[in-house]
Short mmCIF file of C-alpha atoms and ligand atoms in Angstrom, two decimals:
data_model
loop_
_atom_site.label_atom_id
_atom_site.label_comp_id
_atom_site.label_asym_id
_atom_site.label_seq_id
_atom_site.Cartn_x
_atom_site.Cartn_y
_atom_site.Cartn_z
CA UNK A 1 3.10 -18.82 -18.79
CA UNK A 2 6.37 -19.95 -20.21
CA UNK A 3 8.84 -22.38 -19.60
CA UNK A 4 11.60 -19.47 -18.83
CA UNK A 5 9.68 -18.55 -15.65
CA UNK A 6 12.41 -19.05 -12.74
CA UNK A 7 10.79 -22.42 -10.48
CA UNK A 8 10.65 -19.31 -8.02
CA UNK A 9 8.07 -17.17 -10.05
CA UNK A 10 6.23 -20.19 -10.54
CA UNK A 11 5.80 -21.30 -7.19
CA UNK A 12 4.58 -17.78 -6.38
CA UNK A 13 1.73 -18.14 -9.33
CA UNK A 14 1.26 -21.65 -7.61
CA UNK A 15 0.44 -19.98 -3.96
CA UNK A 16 -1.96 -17.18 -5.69
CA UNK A 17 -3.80 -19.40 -7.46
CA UNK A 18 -4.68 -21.27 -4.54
CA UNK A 19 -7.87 -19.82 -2.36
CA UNK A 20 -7.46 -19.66 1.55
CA UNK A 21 -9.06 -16.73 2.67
CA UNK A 22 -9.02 -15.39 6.12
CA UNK A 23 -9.94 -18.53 8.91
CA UNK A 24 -10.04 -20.90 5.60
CA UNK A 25 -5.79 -21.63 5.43
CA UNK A 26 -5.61 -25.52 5.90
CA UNK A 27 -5.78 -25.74 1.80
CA UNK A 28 -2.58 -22.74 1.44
CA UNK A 29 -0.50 -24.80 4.32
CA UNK A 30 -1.03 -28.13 3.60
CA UNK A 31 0.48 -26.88 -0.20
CA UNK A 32 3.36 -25.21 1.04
CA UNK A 33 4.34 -28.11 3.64
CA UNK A 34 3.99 -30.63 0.44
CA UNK A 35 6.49 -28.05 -1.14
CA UNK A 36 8.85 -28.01 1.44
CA UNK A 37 9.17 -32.24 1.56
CA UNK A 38 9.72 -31.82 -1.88
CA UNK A 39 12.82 -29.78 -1.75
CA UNK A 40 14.02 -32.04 1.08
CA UNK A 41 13.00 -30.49 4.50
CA UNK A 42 12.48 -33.53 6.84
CA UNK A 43 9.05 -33.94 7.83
CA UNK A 44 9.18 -33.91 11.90
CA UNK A 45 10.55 -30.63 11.20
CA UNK A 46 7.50 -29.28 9.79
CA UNK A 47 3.99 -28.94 12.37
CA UNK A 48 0.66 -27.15 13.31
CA UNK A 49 0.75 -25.15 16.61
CA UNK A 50 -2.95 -25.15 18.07
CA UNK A 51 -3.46 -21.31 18.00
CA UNK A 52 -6.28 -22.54 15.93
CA UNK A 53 -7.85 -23.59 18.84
CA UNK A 54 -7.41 -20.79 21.31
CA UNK A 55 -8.91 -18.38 18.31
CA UNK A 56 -12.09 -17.02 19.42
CA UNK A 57 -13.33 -17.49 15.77
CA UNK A 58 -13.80 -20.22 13.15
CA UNK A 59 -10.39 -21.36 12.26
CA UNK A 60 -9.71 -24.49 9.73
CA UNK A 61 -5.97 -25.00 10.71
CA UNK A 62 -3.14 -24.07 13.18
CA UNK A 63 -0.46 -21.75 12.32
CA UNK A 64 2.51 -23.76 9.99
CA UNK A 65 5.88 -24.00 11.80
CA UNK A 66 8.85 -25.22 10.28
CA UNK A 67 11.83 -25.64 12.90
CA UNK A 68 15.42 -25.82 11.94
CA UNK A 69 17.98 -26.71 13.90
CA UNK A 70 20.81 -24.64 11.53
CA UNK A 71 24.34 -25.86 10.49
CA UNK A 72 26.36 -23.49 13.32
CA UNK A 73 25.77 -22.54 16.78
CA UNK A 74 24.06 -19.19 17.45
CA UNK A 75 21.03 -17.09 18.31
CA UNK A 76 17.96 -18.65 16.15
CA UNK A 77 16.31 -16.20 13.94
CA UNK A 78 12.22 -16.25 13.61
CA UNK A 79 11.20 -15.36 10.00
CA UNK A 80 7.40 -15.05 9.66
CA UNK A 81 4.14 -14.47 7.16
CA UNK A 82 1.11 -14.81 6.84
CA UNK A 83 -0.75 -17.48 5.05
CA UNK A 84 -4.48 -15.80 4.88
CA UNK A 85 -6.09 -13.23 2.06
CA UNK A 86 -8.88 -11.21 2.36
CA UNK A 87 -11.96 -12.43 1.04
CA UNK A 88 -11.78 -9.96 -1.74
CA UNK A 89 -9.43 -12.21 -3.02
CA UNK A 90 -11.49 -15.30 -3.69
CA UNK A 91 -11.20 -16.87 -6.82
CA UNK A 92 -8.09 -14.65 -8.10
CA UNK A 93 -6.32 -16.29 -11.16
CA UNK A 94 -2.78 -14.94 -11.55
CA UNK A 95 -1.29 -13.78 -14.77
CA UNK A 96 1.72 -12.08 -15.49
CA UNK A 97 1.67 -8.51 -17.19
CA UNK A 98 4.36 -6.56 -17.60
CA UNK A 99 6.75 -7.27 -14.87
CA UNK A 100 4.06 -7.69 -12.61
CA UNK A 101 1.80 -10.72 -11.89
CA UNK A 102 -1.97 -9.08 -11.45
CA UNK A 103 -5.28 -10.43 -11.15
CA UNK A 104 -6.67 -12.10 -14.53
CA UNK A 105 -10.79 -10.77 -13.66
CA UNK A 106 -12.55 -9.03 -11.11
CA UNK A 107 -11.39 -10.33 -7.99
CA UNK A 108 -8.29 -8.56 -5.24
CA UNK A 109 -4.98 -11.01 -6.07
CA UNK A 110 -3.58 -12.47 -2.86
CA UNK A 111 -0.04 -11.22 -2.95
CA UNK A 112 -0.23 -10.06 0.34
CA UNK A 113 0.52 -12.41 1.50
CA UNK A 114 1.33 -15.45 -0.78
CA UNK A 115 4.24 -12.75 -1.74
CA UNK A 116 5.70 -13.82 1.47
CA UNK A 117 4.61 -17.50 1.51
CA UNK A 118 6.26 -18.13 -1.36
CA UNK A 119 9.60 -16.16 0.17
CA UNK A 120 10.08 -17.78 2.83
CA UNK A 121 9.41 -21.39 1.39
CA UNK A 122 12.29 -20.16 -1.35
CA UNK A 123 14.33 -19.34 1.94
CA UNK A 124 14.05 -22.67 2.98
CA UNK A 125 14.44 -24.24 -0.02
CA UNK A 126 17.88 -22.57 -0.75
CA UNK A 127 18.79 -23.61 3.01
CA UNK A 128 18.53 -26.84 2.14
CA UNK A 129 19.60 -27.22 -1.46
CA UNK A 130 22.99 -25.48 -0.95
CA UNK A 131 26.32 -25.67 1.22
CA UNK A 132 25.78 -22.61 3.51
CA UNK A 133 26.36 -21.40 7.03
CA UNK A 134 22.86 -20.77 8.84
CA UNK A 135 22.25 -20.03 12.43
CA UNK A 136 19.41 -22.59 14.25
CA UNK A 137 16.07 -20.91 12.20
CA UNK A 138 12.67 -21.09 12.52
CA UNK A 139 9.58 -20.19 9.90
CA UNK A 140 6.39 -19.41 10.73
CA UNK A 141 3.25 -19.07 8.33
CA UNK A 142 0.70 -17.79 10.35
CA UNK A 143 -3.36 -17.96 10.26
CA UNK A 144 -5.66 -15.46 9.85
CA UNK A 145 -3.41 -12.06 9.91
CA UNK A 146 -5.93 -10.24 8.30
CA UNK A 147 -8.96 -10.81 10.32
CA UNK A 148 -7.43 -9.42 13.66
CA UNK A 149 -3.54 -10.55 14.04
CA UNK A 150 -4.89 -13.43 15.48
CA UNK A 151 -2.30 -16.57 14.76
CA UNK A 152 0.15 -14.61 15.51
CA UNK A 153 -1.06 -13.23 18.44
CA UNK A 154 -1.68 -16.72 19.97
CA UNK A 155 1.44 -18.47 18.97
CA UNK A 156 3.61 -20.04 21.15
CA UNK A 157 7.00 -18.46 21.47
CA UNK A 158 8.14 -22.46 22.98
CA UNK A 159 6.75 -23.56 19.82
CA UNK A 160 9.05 -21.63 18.37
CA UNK A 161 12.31 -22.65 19.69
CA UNK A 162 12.07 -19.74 21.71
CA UNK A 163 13.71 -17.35 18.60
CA UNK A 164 15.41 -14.01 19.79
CA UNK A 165 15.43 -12.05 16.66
CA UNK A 166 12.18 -12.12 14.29
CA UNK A 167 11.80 -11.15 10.57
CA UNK A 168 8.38 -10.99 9.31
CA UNK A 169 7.54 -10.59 5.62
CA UNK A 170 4.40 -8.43 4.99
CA UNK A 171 4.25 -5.26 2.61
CA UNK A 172 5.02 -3.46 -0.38
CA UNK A 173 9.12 -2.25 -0.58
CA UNK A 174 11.71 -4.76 0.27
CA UNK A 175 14.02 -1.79 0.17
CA UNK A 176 11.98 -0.93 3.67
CA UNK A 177 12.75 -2.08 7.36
CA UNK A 178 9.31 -1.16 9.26
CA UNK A 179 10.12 -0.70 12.86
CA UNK A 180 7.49 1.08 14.49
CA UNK A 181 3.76 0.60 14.32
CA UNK A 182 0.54 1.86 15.67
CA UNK A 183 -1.45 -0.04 18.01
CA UNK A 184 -5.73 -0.41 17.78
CA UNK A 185 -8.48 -0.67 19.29
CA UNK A 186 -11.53 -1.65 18.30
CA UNK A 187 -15.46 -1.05 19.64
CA UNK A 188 -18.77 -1.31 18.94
CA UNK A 189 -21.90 0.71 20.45
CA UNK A 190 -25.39 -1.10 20.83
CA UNK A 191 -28.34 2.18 20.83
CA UNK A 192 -31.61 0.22 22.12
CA UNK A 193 -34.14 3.20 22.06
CA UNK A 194 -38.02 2.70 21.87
CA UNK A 195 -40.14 2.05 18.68
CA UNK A 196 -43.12 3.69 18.44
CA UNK A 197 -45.53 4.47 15.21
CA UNK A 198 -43.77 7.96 13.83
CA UNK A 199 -46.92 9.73 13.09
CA UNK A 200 -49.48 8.28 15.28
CA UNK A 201 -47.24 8.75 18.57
CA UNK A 202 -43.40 10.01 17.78
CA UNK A 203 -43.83 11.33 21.40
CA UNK A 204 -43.80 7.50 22.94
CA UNK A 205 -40.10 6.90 20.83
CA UNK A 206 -36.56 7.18 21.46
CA UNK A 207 -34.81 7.42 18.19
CA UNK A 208 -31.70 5.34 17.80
CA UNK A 209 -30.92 6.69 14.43
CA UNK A 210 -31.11 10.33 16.48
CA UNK A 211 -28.78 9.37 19.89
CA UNK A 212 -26.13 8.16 17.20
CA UNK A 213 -26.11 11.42 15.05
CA UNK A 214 -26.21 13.41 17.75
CA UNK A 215 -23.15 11.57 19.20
CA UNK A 216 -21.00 11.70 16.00
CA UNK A 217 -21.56 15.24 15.42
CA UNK A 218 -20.48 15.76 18.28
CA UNK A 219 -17.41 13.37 18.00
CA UNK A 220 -16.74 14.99 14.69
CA UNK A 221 -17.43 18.71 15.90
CA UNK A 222 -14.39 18.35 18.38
CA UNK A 223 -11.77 16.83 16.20
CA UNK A 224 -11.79 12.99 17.38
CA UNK A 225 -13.07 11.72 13.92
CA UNK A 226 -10.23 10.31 10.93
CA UNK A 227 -7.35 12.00 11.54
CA UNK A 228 -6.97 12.95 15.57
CA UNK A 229 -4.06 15.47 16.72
CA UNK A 230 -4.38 16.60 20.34
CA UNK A 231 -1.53 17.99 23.04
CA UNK A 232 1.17 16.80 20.06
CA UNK A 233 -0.16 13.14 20.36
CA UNK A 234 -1.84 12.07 17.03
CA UNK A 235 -4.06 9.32 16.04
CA UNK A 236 -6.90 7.97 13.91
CA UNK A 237 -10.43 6.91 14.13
CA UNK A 238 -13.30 5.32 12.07
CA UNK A 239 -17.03 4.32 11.76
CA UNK A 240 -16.71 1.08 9.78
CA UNK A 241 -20.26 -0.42 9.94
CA UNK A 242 -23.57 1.51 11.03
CA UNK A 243 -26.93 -0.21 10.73
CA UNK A 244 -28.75 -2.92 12.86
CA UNK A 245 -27.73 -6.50 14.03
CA UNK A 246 -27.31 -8.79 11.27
CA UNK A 247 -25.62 -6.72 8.80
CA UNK A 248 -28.93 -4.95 7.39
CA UNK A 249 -29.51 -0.68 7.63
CA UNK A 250 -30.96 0.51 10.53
CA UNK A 251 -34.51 1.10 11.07
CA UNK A 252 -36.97 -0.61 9.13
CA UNK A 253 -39.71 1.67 7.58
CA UNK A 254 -40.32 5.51 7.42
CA UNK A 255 -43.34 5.70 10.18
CA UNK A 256 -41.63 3.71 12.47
CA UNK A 257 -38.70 5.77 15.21
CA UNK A 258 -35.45 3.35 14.75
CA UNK A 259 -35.42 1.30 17.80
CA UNK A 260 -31.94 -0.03 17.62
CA UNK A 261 -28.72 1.70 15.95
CA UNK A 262 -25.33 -0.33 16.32
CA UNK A 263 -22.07 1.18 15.16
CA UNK A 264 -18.44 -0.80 15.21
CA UNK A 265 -15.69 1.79 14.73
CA UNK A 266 -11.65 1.73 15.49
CA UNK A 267 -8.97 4.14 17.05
CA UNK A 268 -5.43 4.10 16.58
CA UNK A 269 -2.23 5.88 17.60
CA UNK A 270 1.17 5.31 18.54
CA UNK A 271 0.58 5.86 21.82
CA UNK A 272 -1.49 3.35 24.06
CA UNK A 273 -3.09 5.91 25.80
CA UNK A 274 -4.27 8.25 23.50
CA UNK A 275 -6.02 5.19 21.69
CA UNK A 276 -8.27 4.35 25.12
CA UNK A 277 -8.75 8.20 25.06
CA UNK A 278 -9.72 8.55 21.56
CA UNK A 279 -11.99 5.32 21.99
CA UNK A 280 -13.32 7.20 25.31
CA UNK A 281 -14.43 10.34 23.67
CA UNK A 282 -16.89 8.34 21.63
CA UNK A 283 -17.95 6.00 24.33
CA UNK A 284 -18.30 9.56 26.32
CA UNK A 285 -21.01 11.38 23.35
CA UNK A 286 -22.69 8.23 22.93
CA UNK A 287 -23.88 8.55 26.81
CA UNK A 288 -24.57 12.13 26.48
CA UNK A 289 -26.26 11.90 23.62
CA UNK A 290 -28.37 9.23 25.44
CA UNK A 291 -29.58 11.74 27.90
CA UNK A 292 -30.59 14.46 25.31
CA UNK A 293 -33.17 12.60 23.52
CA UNK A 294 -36.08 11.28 25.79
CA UNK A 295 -39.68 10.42 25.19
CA UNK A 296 -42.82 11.48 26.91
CA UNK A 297 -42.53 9.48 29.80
CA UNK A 298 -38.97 11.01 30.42
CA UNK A 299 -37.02 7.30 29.35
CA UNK A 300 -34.24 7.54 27.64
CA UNK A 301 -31.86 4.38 25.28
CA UNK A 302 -29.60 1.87 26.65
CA UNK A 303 -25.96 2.27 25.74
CA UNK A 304 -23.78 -0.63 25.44
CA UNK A 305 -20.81 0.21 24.23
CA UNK A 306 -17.47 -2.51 24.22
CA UNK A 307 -14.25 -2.22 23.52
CA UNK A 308 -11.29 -4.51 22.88
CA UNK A 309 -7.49 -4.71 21.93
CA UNK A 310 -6.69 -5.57 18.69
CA UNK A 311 -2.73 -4.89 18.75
CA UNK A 312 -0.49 -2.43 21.19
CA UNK A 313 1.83 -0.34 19.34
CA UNK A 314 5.54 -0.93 18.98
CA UNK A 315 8.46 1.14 17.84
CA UNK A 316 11.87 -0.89 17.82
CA UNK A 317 15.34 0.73 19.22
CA UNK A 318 17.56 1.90 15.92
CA UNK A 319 20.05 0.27 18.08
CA UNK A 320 18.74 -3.38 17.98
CA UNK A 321 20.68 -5.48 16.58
CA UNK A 322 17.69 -7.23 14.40
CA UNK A 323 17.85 -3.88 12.98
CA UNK A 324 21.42 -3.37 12.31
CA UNK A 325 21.58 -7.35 10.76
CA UNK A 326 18.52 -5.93 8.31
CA UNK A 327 20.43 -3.15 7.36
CA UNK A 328 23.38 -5.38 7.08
CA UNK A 329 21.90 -8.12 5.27
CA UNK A 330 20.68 -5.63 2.81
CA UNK A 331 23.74 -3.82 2.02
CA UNK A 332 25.54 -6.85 0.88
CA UNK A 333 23.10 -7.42 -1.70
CA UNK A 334 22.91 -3.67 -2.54
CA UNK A 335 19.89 -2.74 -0.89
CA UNK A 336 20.67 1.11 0.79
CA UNK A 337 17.42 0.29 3.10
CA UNK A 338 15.61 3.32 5.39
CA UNK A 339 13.46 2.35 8.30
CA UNK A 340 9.55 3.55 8.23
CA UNK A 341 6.82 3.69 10.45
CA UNK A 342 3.18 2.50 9.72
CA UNK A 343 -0.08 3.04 10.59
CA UNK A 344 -1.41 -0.18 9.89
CA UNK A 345 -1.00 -3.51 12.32
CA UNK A 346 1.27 -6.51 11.49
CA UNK A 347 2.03 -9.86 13.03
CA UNK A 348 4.98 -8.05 14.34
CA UNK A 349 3.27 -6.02 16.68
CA UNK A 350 2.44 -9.47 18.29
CA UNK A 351 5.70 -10.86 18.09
CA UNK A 352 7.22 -7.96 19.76
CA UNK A 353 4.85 -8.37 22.26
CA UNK A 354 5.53 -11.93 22.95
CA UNK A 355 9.05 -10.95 23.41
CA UNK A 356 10.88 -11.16 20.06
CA UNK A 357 11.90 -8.06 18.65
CA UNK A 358 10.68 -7.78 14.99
CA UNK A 359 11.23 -5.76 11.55
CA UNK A 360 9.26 -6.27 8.87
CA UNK A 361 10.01 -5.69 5.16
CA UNK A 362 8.13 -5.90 1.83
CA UNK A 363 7.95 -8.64 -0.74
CA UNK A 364 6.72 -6.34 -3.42
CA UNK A 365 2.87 -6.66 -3.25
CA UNK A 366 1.13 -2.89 -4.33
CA UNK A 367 -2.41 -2.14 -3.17
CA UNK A 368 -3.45 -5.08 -1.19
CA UNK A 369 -6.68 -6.08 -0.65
CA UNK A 370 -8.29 -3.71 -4.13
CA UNK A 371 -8.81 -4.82 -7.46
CA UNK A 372 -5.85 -3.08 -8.10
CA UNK A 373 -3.37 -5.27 -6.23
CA UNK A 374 -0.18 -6.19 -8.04
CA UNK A 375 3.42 -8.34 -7.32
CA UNK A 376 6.19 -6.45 -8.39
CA UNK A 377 7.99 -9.16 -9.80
CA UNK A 378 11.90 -7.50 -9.47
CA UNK A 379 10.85 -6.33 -6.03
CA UNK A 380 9.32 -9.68 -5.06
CA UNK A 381 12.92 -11.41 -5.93
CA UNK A 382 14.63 -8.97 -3.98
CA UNK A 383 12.76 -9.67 -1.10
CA UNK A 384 13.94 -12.92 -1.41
CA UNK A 385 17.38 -12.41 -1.82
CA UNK A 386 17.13 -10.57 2.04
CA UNK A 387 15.71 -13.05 3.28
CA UNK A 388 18.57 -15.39 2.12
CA UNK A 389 21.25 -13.19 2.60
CA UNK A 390 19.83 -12.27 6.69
CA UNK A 391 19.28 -15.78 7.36
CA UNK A 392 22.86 -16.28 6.48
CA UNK A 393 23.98 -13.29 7.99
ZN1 ZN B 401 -0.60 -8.65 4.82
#
């Protein structure tokens, strides 16, 4: 590293360089609030919410809200990211390579998000170090994004200030405004069949391992596995984890029948609907599956299958004006910006949900959570040039 690096660039190799995986934040927010008294940002405007609290898993810290009251009257803006990696990530020394700050050894490198961390604390930092006209503004630096949406999706919108247009950072091209998303589900299926010794009496088992094949073939067979098109609605579906309880294959030896099978798996669309109804089809074979493979005395396994939301889907009105003050914002700077879809979820699709209509745009991170993940360092500064030129839109 070099003393030409911008204070910007080096903040950003700062924020990577510090570990705060997913539930494990406090260390990440605690920096970027020390930051932000630094450049001058008075500390009663700076808090924790207690979404930490209301989180139905482990969570070291609140999300980070930073509340300004602007310098002219109008509507205030939300601008959001999210302070949590995934655990991939742990460790991850930044370097700088080419126009691009990469991982130095084996480890994912954190951009996404500390790409947008270090954004938005460069937002506020040029809010307060120059002479410019800003709307009443609020950040927030949420907790835990990438284990289920979940600061986000407990946030107060009072904690807020009540903001009526948001702007989440999160994502690869600043040069995109993402105003639609898919919505997810997710669910898990519990196969309690019978043990029994495999070649003393196979007759007294029910095979887990069998009721679950059966069911995904099945599944498969009729088109409601990966990619799912049916009646022009489309959507997607996985199998992210088969094997028993604690983590460990299912089954334990070859002359025993598999007593217990669990499965966690995931549907998605754009459509609400047709996500229950992809998630149905599976819940549906797993049951009939049940009822094909009985032992000797006629029993049969115990489904339990559950389900629950992770996000709904959103898709923004091209006539919103958050959208039109993206597009704006970006033009001025000589971004020509085109609005996408994705099939991934964001914080957004919570804060669209909780009533404040949200784009989302890139800060120049490339294939998060791999070994492969990179910052684009030209696209990272662009993203912060939006941000400063919509926040004094
Ligand atoms: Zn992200």
């Amino acid at each position: 590293m070099t003393n030409s690096l911008s204070e910007n660039i080096k903040n950003v190799i700062e924020f990577l360089s510090i570990e705060g995986v997913t539930g494990y934040e406090k260390n990440i927010a605690l920096s970027v609030k020390d930051k932000l008294i630094k450049y001058g940002i008075p500390e009663d405007y700076i808090f924790f919410d207690e979404a930490n609290k209301k989180i139905p898993l482990f969570t070291e810290t609140g999300n980070l809200i930073v509340k300004l009251p602007g310098t002219k009257p109008g509507k205030r803006k939300l601008f959001s990211t999210h302070l949590d990696t995934v655990s991939l990530c742990k460790g991850a020394e930044p370097i700088i390579n080419n126009g691009k700050i990469i991982a130095k050894n084996d480890t994912a490198l954190g951009a996404d998000n500390r790409g947008g961390v270090s954004c938005l604390v460069n937002l506020l930092k040029f809010l307060f170090q120059n002479n410019v006209e800003y709307t009443p503004l609020t950040c927030l630096f949420t907790v835990r994004e990438e284990s289920g949406l979940w600061g986000a999706r407990n946030v107060d919108k009072k904690d807020l200030g009540s903001p009526e247009i948001g702007f989440n950072t999160d994502g690869s091209s600043p040069y995109e405004i993402i105003t639609s998303a898919v919505g997810a589900e997710r669910w898990s299926v519990e196969i309690i069949g019978k043990g029994s010794h495999a070649g003393v009496a196979p007759n007294k088992g029910i095979s887990s391992s069998i009721v679950a094949s059966i069911a995904l073939s099945k599944t498969y067979e009729d088109g409601w596995f990966g990619l799912v098109e049916k009646n022009g609605l489309k959507g997607t579906s996985n199998i992210g984890y088969y094997g028993d309880q604690d983590g460990n294959c299912a089954g334990s030896s070859t002359n025993q029948v598999t007593d217990y099978v669990k499965i966690n798996g995931e549907s998605r669309s754009m459509d609400q609907d047709f996500i229950s109804e992809i998630t149905n089809q599976y819940e549906k074979n797993f049951i009939a599956a049940s009822e094909m493979v009985k032992n000797s005395k006629n029993e049969k396994a115990q489904i339990k299958f559950k389900k629950s939301l992770d996000y709904f889907p959103f898709k923004l009105d091209d006539n919103l004006e958050v959208i039109k003050i993206a597009k704006e914002s970006a033009n001025k700077i000589g971004i020509n910006s085109k609005t996408v879809a994705v099939n991934g979820g964001l914080d957004a699709n919570w804060l669209i949900r909780n009533g404040i209509p949200t784009i989302t745009f890139g800060n120049g991170h490339y294939n998060p959570h791999s070994l492969d993940e990179y910052l684009d360092i030209k696209e990272y500064e662009d993203s912060c040039e939006l941000a400063i030129s919509i926040a004094t839109q």
